[in-house]
Amino acid sequence: MLRLFKVSSVFFMVFISLGLTQQRLQVCDSCQFSTLQEALVAAQEGDTIVVQAGLYAEGELLIDKSLTLLGEGWPILDGQNEFQIMTISANDVTVQGFIFQNSGVSHIADLAALKTLDVEGCVINHNRFVDNFFAIYLAKTRHCEVGHNEVSSNASSEIFSGNAVHLWDCYDVHIHNNTLSGHRDGIYLEFLRGAVIEDNLSNHNLRYGLHFMFSDDNVFRDNSFVNNGAGVAVMYSKKTTMVGNTFEDNWGSSSYGLLLKEINDSTVMNNSFAGNTVAIYVDGSNRTDIAQNDFAANGYALRLLSSSQGVRIMHNNFTGNTFDVTTNASRSYNAFLENHWSAYEGYDLDRDLVGDVSYRPISLFTLTVENYPQAVILLRSPLQQFMDYAERVLPLFTPKAIEDDRPLMRRLIW
């Protein structure tokens, strides 16, 4: 009993000691510390620094201790268009409640408003980033959270702009509930593993709302990618899950709702594609399921190239698209099953809500435009109607390999 009492006493004293050593430092004009830099020098591991409202233009701030930085009244950290504003090189750092503005611009150093270097356990929540080159830049970072941040800029050129959220060689990062606009890419990911990206709004970015490469085993859910210059690009990755996202109004000559370039063993499910030049462009992708998605009012709903195999397109709604499916192949090693096609004109005599006649979503006019793009001028002309009617009566040119044997008579609701 006495031994247990002594051990308990030791733990109690350690707990009290830790509590006494962790301080709360205040920064303001009339506080003990008038600059954040002074407080950072004085702070010890585990301390909290509270920064009151004001403008702090202090060059680059280096965080090399485990600290909690809290802003009260939205203090402004200003990079004066010259400096990287904050660099974090310590584990377990929290940054919350600040406005980061006017970072420097450098294509060599990739200057950012906030950058982490080889750390883990960081939390970057509830901040505002305004007119920075790169806003949030995580490099070799693990087990971190980036959430509820507002990131905006007024970039007019891809050359002179960085990304809103940029991750390189990271693991187990949670990016959520951020609003990202006005940058080159809203979210850029390279060599990322085991991450969850959810509930973000990425809109009005110059290039991609989301752009990632060489990143495996990641989940993207319930994000909105709206009115970005080139939509979303997913490249050279595997085991990617994209569920419940919205891809809208990504419109332009080289714009996609979603580009899948050499994506393998992945799932694209329960997403909404509306008003895009090309909703999904599939190139060199294998063993990927595209299921339970809504394709509405797109130029091209699905462009499926011959380099893709084992792609299953099933239980989707194709409604009011100019072209439902296009391909550059006469043969296909992909499968279409039980999709709803608004252009389907078949019948259902046994009333099982499945069409009695199979449906070929690639029309003769679609093939003509694919081979001769200038023919698009005939869109919705009597000649187009005649070509497609003749092909339905006597199908000779459209590929039989791309056929839905069980087209659904009604729109699917999940």
Short mmCIF file of N, CA and C in Angstrom, two decimals, residues 22-26 43-51 66-70:
data_model
loop_
_atom_site.label_atom_id
_atom_site.label_comp_id
_atom_site.label_asym_id
_atom_site.label_seq_id
_atom_site.Cartn_x
_atom_site.Cartn_y
_atom_site.Cartn_z
N GLN A 22 4.00 24.87 -18.21
CA GLN A 22 3.31 25.30 -19.42
C GLN A 22 2.68 26.67 -19.18
N GLN A 23 3.15 27.66 -19.95
CA GLN A 23 2.72 29.03 -19.74
C GLN A 23 1.80 29.51 -20.87
N ARG A 24 1.13 30.61 -20.60
CA ARG A 24 0.27 31.26 -21.59
C ARG A 24 0.82 32.67 -21.80
N LEU A 25 1.47 32.88 -22.92
CA LEU A 25 2.12 34.15 -23.20
C LEU A 25 1.20 35.03 -24.05
N GLN A 26 1.11 36.30 -23.69
CA GLN A 26 0.24 37.24 -24.39
C GLN A 26 1.07 38.18 -25.26
N ALA A 43 9.21 31.43 -25.32
CA ALA A 43 8.33 30.29 -25.06
C ALA A 43 9.12 29.00 -24.86
N GLN A 44 8.54 28.12 -24.06
CA GLN A 44 9.08 26.78 -23.84
C GLN A 44 8.16 25.74 -24.48
N GLU A 45 8.67 24.52 -24.59
CA GLU A 45 7.87 23.43 -25.15
C GLU A 45 6.53 23.34 -24.44
N GLY A 46 5.44 23.25 -25.24
CA GLY A 46 4.11 23.06 -24.67
C GLY A 46 3.39 24.34 -24.31
N ASP A 47 4.05 25.49 -24.45
CA ASP A 47 3.41 26.77 -24.10
C ASP A 47 2.35 27.16 -25.13
N THR A 48 1.48 28.07 -24.71
CA THR A 48 0.48 28.66 -25.58
C THR A 48 0.77 30.15 -25.74
N ILE A 49 0.79 30.60 -26.97
CA ILE A 49 0.99 32.03 -27.25
C ILE A 49 -0.31 32.58 -27.80
N VAL A 50 -0.85 33.58 -27.13
CA VAL A 50 -2.10 34.21 -27.55
C VAL A 50 -1.75 35.58 -28.14
N VAL A 51 -2.12 35.78 -29.40
CA VAL A 51 -1.79 37.02 -30.11
C VAL A 51 -3.07 37.83 -30.29
N SER A 66 7.26 22.74 -29.79
CA SER A 66 5.85 22.32 -29.76
C SER A 66 5.04 23.39 -29.04
N LEU A 67 4.27 24.16 -29.80
CA LEU A 67 3.54 25.30 -29.25
C LEU A 67 2.11 25.32 -29.78
N THR A 68 1.27 26.05 -29.06
CA THR A 68 -0.07 26.37 -29.54
C THR A 68 -0.12 27.88 -29.77
N LEU A 69 -0.41 28.28 -31.00
CA LEU A 69 -0.51 29.70 -31.35
C LEU A 69 -1.97 30.03 -31.60
N LEU A 70 -2.51 30.93 -30.82
CA LEU A 70 -3.92 31.30 -30.92
C LEU A 70 -4.05 32.78 -31.24
#
